[in-house]
Amino acid sequence: MSYEITEQKKIGIGLIGFGIFFTFLAIILFFDRGLLALGNIFWLCGVAILLGWRSTWQLFTKRGNYKGSIPFILGLFLIFVRWPIVGIILEIYGSIILFSGFWPSMKIFLYQIPVVGWILQYPFLLFDRLRRSFG
């Protein structure tokens, strides 16, 4: 089954979670360069473990993904050379472009999490009720 969560995938998801946490903490602490770098390392290792090393390499080096991988790698470099604000903006842009094909799968996964799924679906349910009552 493709949605089976193995121990390796759990470790990858955990590393991605730590990466997001450290990046969020770094932004709260006025773009702390060390925490941003640590968050990036955790996030990249988590993606590599979750997808596999070869798939991650192909994701970043595929010709059609250069539009996302070049800003991401440039943003990573800018964080390491003490330009954290510009670097994080480029990284976010690169991540959105690079992982845009994963959003439908991610949406289905997030809807299945008990509290998160309800929070994500609630605005759409509320909008649907308002549309029916006024329409």
mmCIF file of C-alpha atoms in Angstrom:
data_model
loop_
_atom_site.group_PDB
_atom_site.id
_atom_site.type_symbol
_atom_site.label_atom_id
_atom_site.label_comp_id
_atom_site.label_asym_id
_atom_site.label_seq_id
_atom_site.Cartn_x
_atom_site.Cartn_y
_atom_site.Cartn_z
ATOM 1 C CA MET A 1 0.000 0.000 0.000
ATOM 2 C CA SER A 2 1.439 3.380 -0.974
ATOM 3 C CA TYR A 3 0.105 5.205 2.102
ATOM 4 C CA GLU A 4 1.678 2.761 4.558
ATOM 5 C CA ILE A 5 3.877 4.622 7.034
ATOM 6 C CA THR A 6 7.110 2.742 7.677
ATOM 7 C CA GLU A 7 9.671 3.586 10.345
ATOM 8 C CA GLN A 8 11.807 5.358 7.749
ATOM 9 C CA LYS A 9 8.887 7.565 6.705
ATOM 10 C CA LYS A 10 8.162 8.363 10.363
ATOM 11 C CA ILE A 11 11.756 9.521 10.799
ATOM 12 C CA GLY A 12 11.509 11.629 7.632
ATOM 13 C CA ILE A 13 8.264 13.243 8.776
ATOM 14 C CA GLY A 14 9.811 13.907 12.193
ATOM 15 C CA LEU A 15 12.852 15.581 10.655
ATOM 16 C CA ILE A 16 10.630 17.719 8.433
ATOM 17 C CA GLY A 17 8.638 18.695 11.535
ATOM 18 C CA PHE A 18 11.827 19.652 13.390
ATOM 19 C CA GLY A 19 12.948 21.646 10.365
ATOM 20 C CA ILE A 20 9.688 23.579 10.242
ATOM 21 C CA PHE A 21 9.804 24.133 14.015
ATOM 22 C CA PHE A 22 13.381 25.484 13.982
ATOM 23 C CA THR A 23 12.632 27.701 10.979
ATOM 24 C CA PHE A 24 9.532 29.087 12.718
ATOM 25 C CA LEU A 25 11.533 29.653 15.908
ATOM 26 C CA ALA A 26 14.257 31.419 13.916
ATOM 27 C CA ILE A 27 11.719 33.745 12.311
ATOM 28 C CA ILE A 28 10.227 34.587 15.710
ATOM 29 C CA LEU A 29 13.726 35.327 17.031
ATOM 30 C CA PHE A 30 14.351 37.936 14.321
ATOM 31 C CA PHE A 31 15.752 35.642 11.624
ATOM 32 C CA ASP A 32 18.438 33.940 13.701
ATOM 33 C CA ARG A 33 20.924 32.586 11.184
ATOM 34 C CA GLY A 34 21.936 29.507 13.180
ATOM 35 C CA LEU A 35 18.376 28.311 13.747
ATOM 36 C CA LEU A 36 17.485 28.923 10.102
ATOM 37 C CA ALA A 37 20.461 26.850 8.973
ATOM 38 C CA LEU A 38 19.571 24.079 11.430
ATOM 39 C CA GLY A 39 15.960 24.120 10.253
ATOM 40 C CA ASN A 40 17.058 23.879 6.629
ATOM 41 C CA ILE A 41 19.367 20.945 7.338
ATOM 42 C CA PHE A 42 16.632 19.065 9.217
ATOM 43 C CA TRP A 43 14.083 19.824 6.503
ATOM 44 C CA LEU A 44 16.325 18.736 3.630
ATOM 45 C CA CYS A 45 17.348 15.527 5.422
ATOM 46 C CA GLY A 46 13.704 14.784 6.203
ATOM 47 C CA VAL A 47 12.654 15.235 2.587
ATOM 48 C CA ALA A 48 15.545 13.063 1.451
ATOM 49 C CA ILE A 49 14.643 10.280 3.889
ATOM 50 C CA LEU A 50 10.928 10.532 3.138
ATOM 51 C CA LEU A 51 11.232 10.504 -0.657
ATOM 52 C CA GLY A 52 14.484 8.580 -0.933
ATOM 53 C CA TRP A 53 17.896 9.932 -1.857
ATOM 54 C CA ARG A 54 17.615 9.236 -5.580
ATOM 55 C CA SER A 55 14.106 10.707 -5.856
ATOM 56 C CA THR A 56 15.196 13.816 -3.967
ATOM 57 C CA TRP A 57 18.189 14.265 -6.257
ATOM 58 C CA GLN A 58 15.954 13.844 -9.324
ATOM 59 C CA LEU A 59 13.426 16.298 -7.864
ATOM 60 C CA PHE A 60 16.025 19.040 -7.537
ATOM 61 C CA THR A 61 17.909 18.330 -10.775
ATOM 62 C CA LYS A 62 15.055 17.655 -13.204
ATOM 63 C CA ARG A 63 15.056 20.237 -15.989
ATOM 64 C CA GLY A 64 11.416 21.224 -15.402
ATOM 65 C CA ASN A 65 12.058 21.893 -11.702
ATOM 66 C CA TYR A 66 14.913 24.371 -12.164
ATOM 67 C CA LYS A 67 12.451 27.227 -11.652
ATOM 68 C CA GLY A 68 11.975 26.062 -8.051
ATOM 69 C CA SER A 69 15.297 24.477 -7.180
ATOM 70 C CA ILE A 70 17.498 27.432 -8.192
ATOM 71 C CA PRO A 71 15.697 29.925 -5.879
ATOM 72 C CA PHE A 72 15.651 27.340 -3.084
ATOM 73 C CA ILE A 73 19.400 26.630 -3.286
ATOM 74 C CA LEU A 74 20.173 30.345 -3.721
ATOM 75 C CA GLY A 75 18.070 31.110 -0.630
ATOM 76 C CA LEU A 76 19.916 28.416 1.316
ATOM 77 C CA PHE A 77 23.220 29.993 0.268
ATOM 78 C CA LEU A 78 22.029 33.488 1.248
ATOM 79 C CA ILE A 79 21.099 32.241 4.718
ATOM 80 C CA PHE A 80 24.596 30.859 5.183
ATOM 81 C CA VAL A 81 26.212 34.155 4.099
ATOM 82 C CA ARG A 82 24.123 36.220 6.562
ATOM 83 C CA TRP A 83 21.263 37.457 4.406
ATOM 84 C CA PRO A 84 18.488 35.561 6.214
ATOM 85 C CA ILE A 85 15.435 37.621 5.217
ATOM 86 C CA VAL A 86 16.126 37.519 1.481
ATOM 87 C CA GLY A 87 17.201 33.885 1.815
ATOM 88 C CA ILE A 88 14.012 32.741 3.521
ATOM 89 C CA ILE A 89 11.857 34.562 0.975
ATOM 90 C CA LEU A 90 13.678 32.826 -1.872
ATOM 91 C CA GLU A 91 13.432 29.477 -0.095
ATOM 92 C CA ILE A 92 9.692 29.800 0.437
ATOM 93 C CA TYR A 93 9.178 30.747 -3.215
ATOM 94 C CA GLY A 94 11.363 27.862 -4.375
ATOM 95 C CA SER A 95 9.593 25.374 -2.096
ATOM 96 C CA ILE A 96 6.160 26.387 -3.319
ATOM 97 C CA ILE A 97 7.201 26.068 -6.962
ATOM 98 C CA LEU A 98 9.238 22.909 -6.415
ATOM 99 C CA PHE A 99 6.610 21.010 -4.436
ATOM 100 C CA SER A 100 3.519 22.305 -6.249
ATOM 101 C CA GLY A 101 2.783 18.817 -7.583
ATOM 102 C CA PHE A 102 2.469 17.460 -4.031
ATOM 103 C CA TRP A 103 -0.288 19.832 -2.829
ATOM 104 C CA PRO A 104 -3.265 17.587 -3.786
ATOM 105 C CA SER A 105 -1.754 14.598 -1.972
ATOM 106 C CA MET A 106 -0.862 16.757 1.005
ATOM 107 C CA LYS A 107 -4.397 18.123 1.170
ATOM 108 C CA ILE A 108 -5.876 14.617 1.300
ATOM 109 C CA PHE A 109 -3.387 13.616 4.017
ATOM 110 C CA LEU A 110 -4.124 16.721 6.130
ATOM 111 C CA TYR A 111 -7.896 16.207 5.857
ATOM 112 C CA GLN A 112 -7.493 12.778 7.468
ATOM 113 C CA ILE A 113 -5.796 14.143 10.611
ATOM 114 C CA PRO A 114 -8.569 14.481 13.239
ATOM 115 C CA VAL A 115 -8.274 18.098 14.468
ATOM 116 C CA VAL A 116 -6.331 19.556 11.541
ATOM 117 C CA GLY A 117 -8.747 18.102 8.993
ATOM 118 C CA TRP A 118 -11.745 19.642 10.737
ATOM 119 C CA ILE A 119 -10.035 23.046 10.957
ATOM 120 C CA LEU A 120 -9.127 22.954 7.261
ATOM 121 C CA GLN A 121 -12.575 21.821 6.139
ATOM 122 C CA TYR A 122 -14.577 24.120 8.421
ATOM 123 C CA PRO A 123 -14.184 27.356 6.374
ATOM 124 C CA PHE A 124 -15.357 25.519 3.253
ATOM 125 C CA LEU A 125 -18.347 24.048 5.084
ATOM 126 C CA LEU A 126 -19.243 27.467 6.484
ATOM 127 C CA PHE A 127 -18.928 29.063 3.049
ATOM 128 C CA ASP A 128 -21.132 26.328 1.556
ATOM 129 C CA ARG A 129 -23.840 26.929 4.191
ATOM 130 C CA LEU A 130 -23.759 30.688 3.603
ATOM 131 C CA ARG A 131 -23.983 30.163 -0.136
ATOM 132 C CA ARG A 132 -27.021 27.892 0.255
ATOM 133 C CA SER A 133 -28.824 30.258 2.643
ATOM 134 C CA PHE A 134 -28.307 33.349 0.464
ATOM 135 C CA GLY A 135 -28.345 31.650 -2.927
#
